[in-house]
mmCIF file of C-alpha atoms (C1' of nucleotides) in Angstrom:
data_model
loop_
_atom_site.group_PDB
_atom_site.id
_atom_site.type_symbol
_atom_site.label_atom_id
_atom_site.label_comp_id
_atom_site.label_asym_id
_atom_site.label_seq_id
_atom_site.Cartn_x
_atom_site.Cartn_y
_atom_site.Cartn_z
ATOM 1 C CA MET S 169 0.020 0.251 0.118
ATOM 2 C CA THR S 170 2.325 2.676 -0.816
ATOM 3 C CA ALA S 171 0.953 6.542 -1.409
ATOM 4 C CA ASN S 172 3.788 7.654 -3.538
ATOM 5 C CA PRO S 173 5.105 5.309 -6.348
ATOM 6 C CA SER S 174 8.142 3.134 -6.114
ATOM 7 C CA PHE S 175 12.072 4.439 -6.799
ATOM 8 C CA MET S 176 11.615 6.985 -3.782
ATOM 9 C CA SER S 177 14.673 5.726 -1.913
ATOM 10 C CA GLY S 178 16.312 8.681 -1.113
ATOM 11 C CA VAL S 179 14.350 11.242 -2.984
ATOM 12 C CA PRO S 180 12.686 13.272 -0.058
ATOM 13 C CA GLU S 181 16.312 13.475 1.915
ATOM 14 C CA LEU S 182 17.516 14.713 -2.246
ATOM 15 C CA LEU S 183 14.548 17.126 -2.264
ATOM 16 C CA VAL S 184 14.691 18.571 1.178
ATOM 17 C CA LEU S 185 18.144 19.539 0.944
ATOM 18 C CA ARG S 186 17.466 20.719 -2.823
ATOM 19 C CA LEU S 187 14.650 23.106 -0.995
ATOM 20 C CA LEU S 188 15.921 24.482 1.279
ATOM 21 C CA GLN S 189 19.573 25.296 -1.314
ATOM 22 C CA ASP S 190 16.659 28.535 -2.145
ATOM 23 C CA ARG S 191 15.518 29.369 1.405
ATOM 24 C CA GLU S 192 15.275 28.127 5.225
ATOM 25 C CA MET S 193 11.845 27.115 5.655
ATOM 26 C CA TYR S 194 9.919 24.647 8.286
ATOM 27 C CA GLY S 195 8.912 21.271 8.325
ATOM 28 C CA TYR S 196 5.080 21.032 7.802
ATOM 29 C CA GLU S 197 5.989 24.221 4.948
ATOM 30 C CA ILE S 198 8.241 21.188 3.563
ATOM 31 C CA VAL S 199 5.622 18.712 3.421
ATOM 32 C CA ALA S 200 3.344 21.239 1.310
ATOM 33 C CA ALA S 201 6.619 22.837 -0.925
ATOM 34 C CA MET S 202 7.505 19.007 -2.199
ATOM 35 C CA ALA S 203 3.913 18.058 -2.842
ATOM 36 C CA ALA S 204 3.374 21.403 -5.223
ATOM 37 C CA ALA S 205 7.130 21.440 -6.648
ATOM 38 C CA THR S 206 6.739 18.149 -7.685
ATOM 39 C CA GLY S 207 2.997 17.613 -8.485
ATOM 40 C CA GLN S 208 2.017 15.996 -5.972
ATOM 41 C CA VAL S 209 4.019 13.553 -7.539
ATOM 42 C CA VAL S 210 6.551 12.822 -4.581
ATOM 43 C CA ALA S 211 4.397 14.193 -1.069
ATOM 44 C CA PRO S 212 5.483 12.478 1.226
ATOM 45 C CA LYS S 213 3.547 12.927 4.339
ATOM 46 C CA GLU S 214 4.796 14.449 7.751
ATOM 47 C CA GLY S 215 5.340 11.319 9.490
ATOM 48 C CA VAL S 216 8.567 10.754 7.177
ATOM 49 C CA ILE S 217 9.964 14.405 6.377
ATOM 50 C CA TYR S 218 10.342 14.823 10.352
ATOM 51 C CA PRO S 219 12.355 12.014 11.295
ATOM 52 C CA LEU S 220 14.267 12.679 7.998
ATOM 53 C CA LEU S 221 15.005 16.214 9.234
ATOM 54 C CA HIS S 222 15.929 15.446 12.963
ATOM 55 C CA ASP S 223 18.344 12.428 11.269
ATOM 56 C CA LEU S 224 19.829 15.196 8.947
ATOM 57 C CA GLU S 225 20.553 17.591 11.777
ATOM 58 C CA LYS S 226 22.201 14.558 13.781
ATOM 59 C CA GLU S 227 24.340 14.545 11.043
ATOM 60 C CA GLY S 228 24.790 18.107 10.694
ATOM 61 C CA LEU S 229 23.175 18.765 7.286
ATOM 62 C CA LEU S 230 20.622 20.835 8.568
ATOM 63 C CA LYS S 231 20.922 23.866 11.197
ATOM 64 C CA ALA S 232 17.491 23.909 12.982
ATOM 65 C CA GLN S 233 16.169 27.240 14.919
ATOM 66 C CA ARG S 234 12.977 27.015 17.051
ATOM 67 C CA ARG S 235 11.520 30.787 16.400
ATOM 68 C CA PRO S 236 8.175 32.229 16.924
ATOM 69 C CA ALA S 237 5.823 32.827 14.268
ATOM 70 C CA GLY S 238 2.259 34.321 14.419
ATOM 71 C CA GLY S 239 1.767 32.824 17.884
ATOM 72 C CA ARG S 240 3.072 29.358 17.470
ATOM 73 C CA THR S 241 6.854 28.325 17.112
ATOM 74 C CA ARG S 242 8.594 26.900 14.332
ATOM 75 C CA VAL S 243 11.080 24.914 13.390
ATOM 76 C CA TYR S 244 12.995 26.972 10.771
ATOM 77 C CA TYR S 245 15.919 24.617 8.708
ATOM 78 C CA THR S 246 19.035 26.059 7.147
ATOM 79 C CA LEU S 247 21.947 24.193 4.941
ATOM 80 C CA THR S 248 24.799 23.982 6.123
ATOM 81 C CA SER S 249 27.963 23.809 4.069
ATOM 82 C CA LYS S 250 28.483 19.715 4.714
ATOM 83 C CA GLY S 251 24.531 19.813 3.779
ATOM 84 C CA VAL S 252 25.563 21.812 0.292
ATOM 85 C CA ARG S 253 28.127 19.154 -0.296
ATOM 86 C CA ARG S 254 25.629 16.671 0.229
ATOM 87 C CA LEU S 255 22.718 18.317 -1.582
ATOM 88 C CA PHE S 256 25.823 17.964 -4.228
ATOM 89 C CA ASP S 257 27.140 14.386 -4.149
ATOM 90 C CA LEU S 258 23.381 13.491 -4.154
ATOM 91 C CA THR S 259 22.566 14.920 -7.189
ATOM 92 C CA ASP S 260 25.423 13.017 -9.036
ATOM 93 C CA ASP S 261 24.337 10.068 -7.916
ATOM 94 C CA TRP S 262 20.807 10.969 -9.229
ATOM 95 C CA THR S 263 21.829 11.411 -12.689
ATOM 96 C CA ARG S 264 23.891 9.216 -12.912
ATOM 97 C CA MET S 265 21.319 6.461 -11.479
ATOM 98 C CA THR S 266 18.625 8.002 -13.517
ATOM 99 C CA ARG S 267 21.419 7.863 -16.721
ATOM 100 C CA ALA S 268 21.564 4.829 -16.559
ATOM 101 C CA ILE S 269 18.473 3.386 -16.027
ATOM 102 C CA GLN S 270 17.233 5.727 -18.976
ATOM 103 C CA HIS S 271 19.676 3.657 -21.302
ATOM 104 C CA VAL S 272 18.848 0.369 -20.139
ATOM 105 C CA LEU S 273 14.457 1.408 -20.645
ATOM 106 C CA LYS S 274 15.863 2.880 -24.474
ATOM 107 C CA GLY S 275 18.076 -0.280 -25.068
ATOM 108 C CA PRO S 276 18.518 -2.814 -26.731
ATOM 109 C CA ALA S 277 19.698 -0.736 -29.290
ATOM 110 C CA HIS S 278 22.465 0.208 -27.339
ATOM 111 C CA ALA S 279 24.154 -3.059 -27.297
ATOM 112 C CA VAL S 280 23.771 -2.775 -31.176
ATOM 113 C CA MET P 51 27.234 -0.125 3.971
ATOM 114 C CA THR P 52 25.196 0.188 0.643
ATOM 115 C CA ALA P 53 27.197 -1.366 -2.150
ATOM 116 C CA ASN P 54 24.616 0.764 -4.881
ATOM 117 C CA PRO P 55 23.642 4.485 -4.845
ATOM 118 C CA SER P 56 20.361 5.261 -3.000
ATOM 119 C CA PHE P 57 17.493 5.873 -5.293
ATOM 120 C CA MET P 58 17.000 2.198 -5.412
ATOM 121 C CA SER P 59 13.470 1.214 -4.553
ATOM 122 C CA GLY P 60 11.826 -0.804 -7.026
ATOM 123 C CA VAL P 61 15.027 -0.234 -9.531
ATOM 124 C CA PRO P 62 15.564 -4.067 -9.495
ATOM 125 C CA GLU P 63 12.071 -4.321 -10.703
ATOM 126 C CA LEU P 64 12.117 -2.442 -13.242
ATOM 127 C CA LEU P 65 15.258 -3.270 -14.978
ATOM 128 C CA VAL P 66 14.489 -7.633 -14.409
ATOM 129 C CA LEU P 67 11.566 -6.745 -16.483
ATOM 130 C CA ARG P 68 13.461 -4.059 -19.091
ATOM 131 C CA LEU P 69 15.729 -7.001 -19.982
ATOM 132 C CA LEU P 70 13.298 -10.061 -20.896
ATOM 133 C CA GLN P 71 11.490 -7.827 -22.687
ATOM 134 C CA ASP P 72 14.192 -8.469 -25.215
ATOM 135 C CA ARG P 73 14.524 -11.777 -24.585
ATOM 136 C CA GLU P 74 14.368 -14.900 -22.000
ATOM 137 C CA MET P 75 17.514 -15.041 -19.590
ATOM 138 C CA TYR P 76 18.011 -17.284 -16.642
ATOM 139 C CA GLY P 77 18.710 -15.285 -13.164
ATOM 140 C CA TYR P 78 22.276 -15.570 -13.462
ATOM 141 C CA GLU P 79 22.552 -14.182 -16.682
ATOM 142 C CA ILE P 80 20.285 -11.131 -15.024
ATOM 143 C CA VAL P 81 22.665 -10.202 -12.898
ATOM 144 C CA ALA P 82 25.278 -9.746 -14.971
ATOM 145 C CA ALA P 83 23.531 -8.421 -17.833
ATOM 146 C CA MET P 84 22.361 -5.732 -15.390
ATOM 147 C CA ALA P 85 25.529 -4.494 -14.334
ATOM 148 C CA ALA P 86 26.611 -4.308 -17.886
ATOM 149 C CA ALA P 87 23.459 -2.663 -19.358
ATOM 150 C CA THR P 88 24.238 -0.059 -16.558
ATOM 151 C CA GLY P 89 27.857 0.366 -16.163
ATOM 152 C CA GLN P 90 28.052 -1.586 -13.026
ATOM 153 C CA VAL P 91 25.927 1.779 -11.538
ATOM 154 C CA VAL P 92 23.055 -0.699 -10.558
ATOM 155 C CA ALA P 93 24.562 -3.957 -9.652
ATOM 156 C CA PRO P 94 22.664 -6.122 -7.200
ATOM 157 C CA LYS P 95 24.180 -9.629 -6.592
ATOM 158 C CA GLU P 96 21.996 -12.608 -6.381
ATOM 159 C CA GLY P 97 20.717 -12.292 -2.758
ATOM 160 C CA VAL P 98 18.688 -9.506 -4.909
ATOM 161 C CA ILE P 99 17.757 -11.062 -7.643
ATOM 162 C CA TYR P 100 17.220 -14.552 -7.200
ATOM 163 C CA PRO P 101 14.800 -13.725 -4.285
ATOM 164 C CA LEU P 102 13.147 -11.222 -6.688
ATOM 165 C CA LEU P 103 12.533 -13.531 -9.312
ATOM 166 C CA HIS P 104 10.624 -15.966 -7.646
ATOM 167 C CA ASP P 105 8.867 -12.950 -5.853
ATOM 168 C CA LEU P 106 8.054 -12.333 -9.500
ATOM 169 C CA GLU P 107 6.876 -15.138 -10.761
ATOM 170 C CA LYS P 108 4.800 -15.810 -7.952
ATOM 171 C CA GLU P 109 3.345 -12.630 -8.784
ATOM 172 C CA GLY P 110 2.057 -14.253 -12.587
ATOM 173 C CA LEU P 111 4.767 -11.860 -14.073
ATOM 174 C CA LEU P 112 7.333 -13.739 -15.427
ATOM 175 C CA LYS P 113 7.156 -17.767 -16.623
ATOM 176 C CA ALA P 114 10.044 -20.051 -15.380
ATOM 177 C CA GLN P 115 11.203 -23.093 -16.824
ATOM 178 C CA ARG P 116 13.841 -25.022 -15.639
ATOM 179 C CA ARG P 117 16.145 -26.134 -18.824
ATOM 180 C CA PRO P 118 19.384 -27.974 -18.708
ATOM 181 C CA ALA P 119 21.687 -26.568 -20.335
ATOM 182 C CA GLY P 120 25.761 -27.133 -20.446
ATOM 183 C CA GLY P 121 25.492 -30.470 -17.793
ATOM 184 C CA ARG P 122 23.851 -27.711 -15.483
ATOM 185 C CA THR P 123 20.595 -27.206 -15.164
ATOM 186 C CA ARG P 124 18.974 -23.580 -15.468
ATOM 187 C CA VAL P 125 16.156 -21.153 -15.001
ATOM 188 C CA TYR P 126 14.890 -19.923 -17.598
ATOM 189 C CA TYR P 127 12.401 -16.914 -17.199
ATOM 190 C CA THR P 128 9.497 -14.900 -19.452
ATOM 191 C CA LEU P 129 7.720 -12.185 -19.747
ATOM 192 C CA THR P 130 4.205 -12.636 -18.828
ATOM 193 C CA SER P 131 1.237 -10.471 -20.850
ATOM 194 C CA LYS P 132 0.407 -8.916 -17.160
ATOM 195 C CA GLY P 133 4.520 -8.667 -17.152
ATOM 196 C CA VAL P 134 4.195 -6.496 -19.988
ATOM 197 C CA ARG P 135 1.784 -4.348 -18.689
ATOM 198 C CA ARG P 136 3.366 -3.845 -14.651
ATOM 199 C CA LEU P 137 6.949 -2.826 -17.056
ATOM 200 C CA PHE P 138 4.499 -0.384 -18.737
ATOM 201 C CA ASP P 139 3.288 0.879 -15.675
ATOM 202 C CA LEU P 140 6.488 1.405 -14.037
ATOM 203 C CA THR P 141 8.038 2.826 -16.643
ATOM 204 C CA ASP P 142 5.291 5.148 -16.741
ATOM 205 C CA ASP P 143 5.592 5.334 -12.977
ATOM 206 C CA TRP P 144 9.849 6.001 -13.195
ATOM 207 C CA THR P 145 8.753 8.831 -16.215
ATOM 208 C CA ARG P 146 6.648 10.782 -14.269
ATOM 209 C CA MET P 147 9.570 10.580 -11.151
ATOM 210 C CA THR P 148 12.720 11.356 -12.615
ATOM 211 C CA ARG P 149 10.444 14.374 -14.032
ATOM 212 C CA ALA P 150 8.860 16.157 -11.549
ATOM 213 C CA ILE P 151 12.461 15.624 -9.509
ATOM 214 C CA GLN P 152 14.671 17.199 -12.330
ATOM 215 C CA HIS P 153 12.152 19.956 -12.496
ATOM 216 C CA VAL P 154 12.429 20.669 -9.027
ATOM 217 C CA LEU P 155 16.438 19.840 -9.067
ATOM 218 C CA LYS P 156 16.115 23.134 -11.738
ATOM 219 C CA GLY P 157 13.952 25.372 -10.039
ATOM 220 C CA PRO P 158 13.527 27.630 -8.261
ATOM 221 C CA ALA P 159 13.253 29.150 -12.067
ATOM 222 C CA HIS P 160 9.735 26.724 -12.194
ATOM 223 C CA ALA P 161 8.383 29.048 -9.726
ATOM 224 C CA VAL P 162 9.272 32.762 -10.887
ATOM 225 C "C1'" DT X 94 -17.656 24.988 20.193
ATOM 226 C "C1'" DT X 95 -17.361 22.562 17.127
ATOM 227 C "C1'" DG X 96 -14.447 22.048 13.429
ATOM 228 C "C1'" DT X 97 -10.405 23.225 10.159
ATOM 229 C "C1'" DA X 98 -5.955 23.809 9.188
ATOM 230 C "C1'" DT X 99 -1.902 24.829 11.494
ATOM 231 C "C1'" DA X 100 2.364 22.876 13.709
ATOM 232 C "C1'" DC X 101 5.011 19.988 16.149
ATOM 233 C "C1'" DC X 102 6.670 15.090 17.184
ATOM 234 C "C1'" DT X 103 6.926 9.686 17.673
ATOM 235 C "C1'" DA X 104 5.772 4.403 17.673
ATOM 236 C "C1'" DT X 105 5.351 0.514 14.741
ATOM 237 C "C1'" DT X 106 4.755 -1.649 11.089
ATOM 238 C "C1'" DT X 107 6.214 -3.301 5.780
ATOM 239 C "C1'" DT X 108 9.145 -3.194 2.358
ATOM 240 C "C1'" DC X 109 13.241 -3.595 0.308
ATOM 241 C "C1'" DT X 110 18.018 -3.629 -0.287
ATOM 242 C "C1'" DC X 111 21.857 -5.910 1.777
ATOM 243 C "C1'" DT X 112 25.448 -9.523 3.286
ATOM 244 C "C1'" DA X 113 27.077 -13.232 4.010
ATOM 245 C "C1'" DG X 114 26.659 -17.334 4.029
ATOM 246 C "C1'" DG X 115 25.496 -22.724 1.379
ATOM 247 C "C1'" DT X 116 25.006 -26.167 -2.831
ATOM 248 C "C1'" DA X 117 26.191 -28.376 -6.921
ATOM 249 C "C1'" DT X 118 28.715 -28.749 -11.437
ATOM 250 C "C1'" DC X 119 32.178 -28.274 -14.115
ATOM 251 C "C1'" DA X 120 36.659 -27.329 -16.924
ATOM 252 C "C1'" DA X 121 41.353 -25.436 -16.041
ATOM 253 C "C1'" DG X 122 45.556 -25.991 -13.734
ATOM 254 C "C1'" DT X 123 49.170 -28.481 -10.847
ATOM 255 C "C1'" DA K 148 44.067 -36.608 -7.910
ATOM 256 C "C1'" DC K 149 43.332 -31.938 -5.897
ATOM 257 C "C1'" DT K 150 42.407 -27.211 -5.866
ATOM 258 C "C1'" DT K 151 40.793 -23.089 -8.334
ATOM 259 C "C1'" DG K 152 37.801 -20.576 -9.994
ATOM 260 C "C1'" DA K 153 33.554 -19.333 -12.625
ATOM 261 C "C1'" DT K 154 28.760 -21.099 -13.552
ATOM 262 C "C1'" DA K 155 24.316 -21.656 -11.673
ATOM 263 C "C1'" DC K 156 21.080 -22.265 -8.155
ATOM 264 C "C1'" DC K 157 19.637 -20.914 -3.092
ATOM 265 C "C1'" DT K 158 17.733 -18.648 1.935
ATOM 266 C "C1'" DA K 159 18.130 -16.711 6.696
ATOM 267 C "C1'" DG K 160 19.156 -12.486 8.571
ATOM 268 C "C1'" DA K 161 20.177 -7.465 9.177
ATOM 269 C "C1'" DG K 162 19.458 -3.300 7.597
ATOM 270 C "C1'" DA K 163 17.582 1.229 6.069
ATOM 271 C "C1'" DA K 164 13.997 3.711 4.908
ATOM 272 C "C1'" DA K 165 8.938 4.718 3.999
ATOM 273 C "C1'" DA K 166 4.044 4.796 5.224
ATOM 274 C "C1'" DT K 167 0.756 3.687 8.444
ATOM 275 C "C1'" DA K 168 -1.479 5.882 12.017
ATOM 276 C "C1'" DG K 169 -0.941 7.863 15.798
ATOM 277 C "C1'" DG K 170 -0.630 11.772 19.325
ATOM 278 C "C1'" DT K 171 -0.858 16.885 21.429
ATOM 279 C "C1'" DA K 172 -1.753 22.361 20.860
ATOM 280 C "C1'" DT K 173 -2.617 26.169 19.099
ATOM 281 C "C1'" DA K 174 -5.107 29.954 15.963
ATOM 282 C "C1'" DC K 175 -9.234 30.980 13.192
ATOM 283 C "C1'" DA K 176 -14.113 30.538 11.596
ATOM 284 C "C1'" DA K 177 -19.048 29.027 11.856
#
DNA sequence: TTGTATACCTATTTTCTCTAGGTATCAAGT
DNA sequence: ACTTGATACCTAGAGAAAATAGGTATACAA
């Protein structure tokens, strides 16, 4: 019973890092932004995003700062330089991976 | 400790189906063919491929036939019509998914 | 005051992949 | 004759990630 299609492994991490590259965001906002930016194609719920944010922070890829906003307290996340490096690495991996798969899907012309 | 990069979820299934679309193959052959076709980028070991083949057969996506070949017995797999349909569906999913992600990675021009 | 949206959180289950073995046959080398 | 390496099949257990399915609390509108 998968709400999202397959091929999701590592994708939430990649997209969280990419979204935070543009500007700081808080968790609830990231959930909505990811769904919007991908046209609902990649739309992990809070149960995926919050634990992921905590892990990325523990790894030193994100910096979190609680800040009051409109009566509430929000937790804003920004990329660390380590996070930026990870984003580059993951983007590379993703590109190599999708190129390789695309190649196979197109084949077997490549073998001829 | 991942031998393969991330973003792997569902990929072995997609590629097994795609490879078998071209011609029947046996398990050990598929392991080598997948590594070769992807330039070692996607190279799951036998411990991934064999259980996957058994699952796909149980689901009726593949048909298996044991056949002696060179003194040994090999298990050759072919796509069923259900398997062909699944390949189309997964290919669609994969295309939608990678397009959506590509879009986000390129952004935020898309939002402007 | 009842409901809905916002905003945070976590425990458990499920689903895959990965690791790390094991068995058996055959060909080639020593 | 013996060992090694390639071929060819298999599975059990560990590990990682996402999905599920909750829970808490505040603000605002009906």
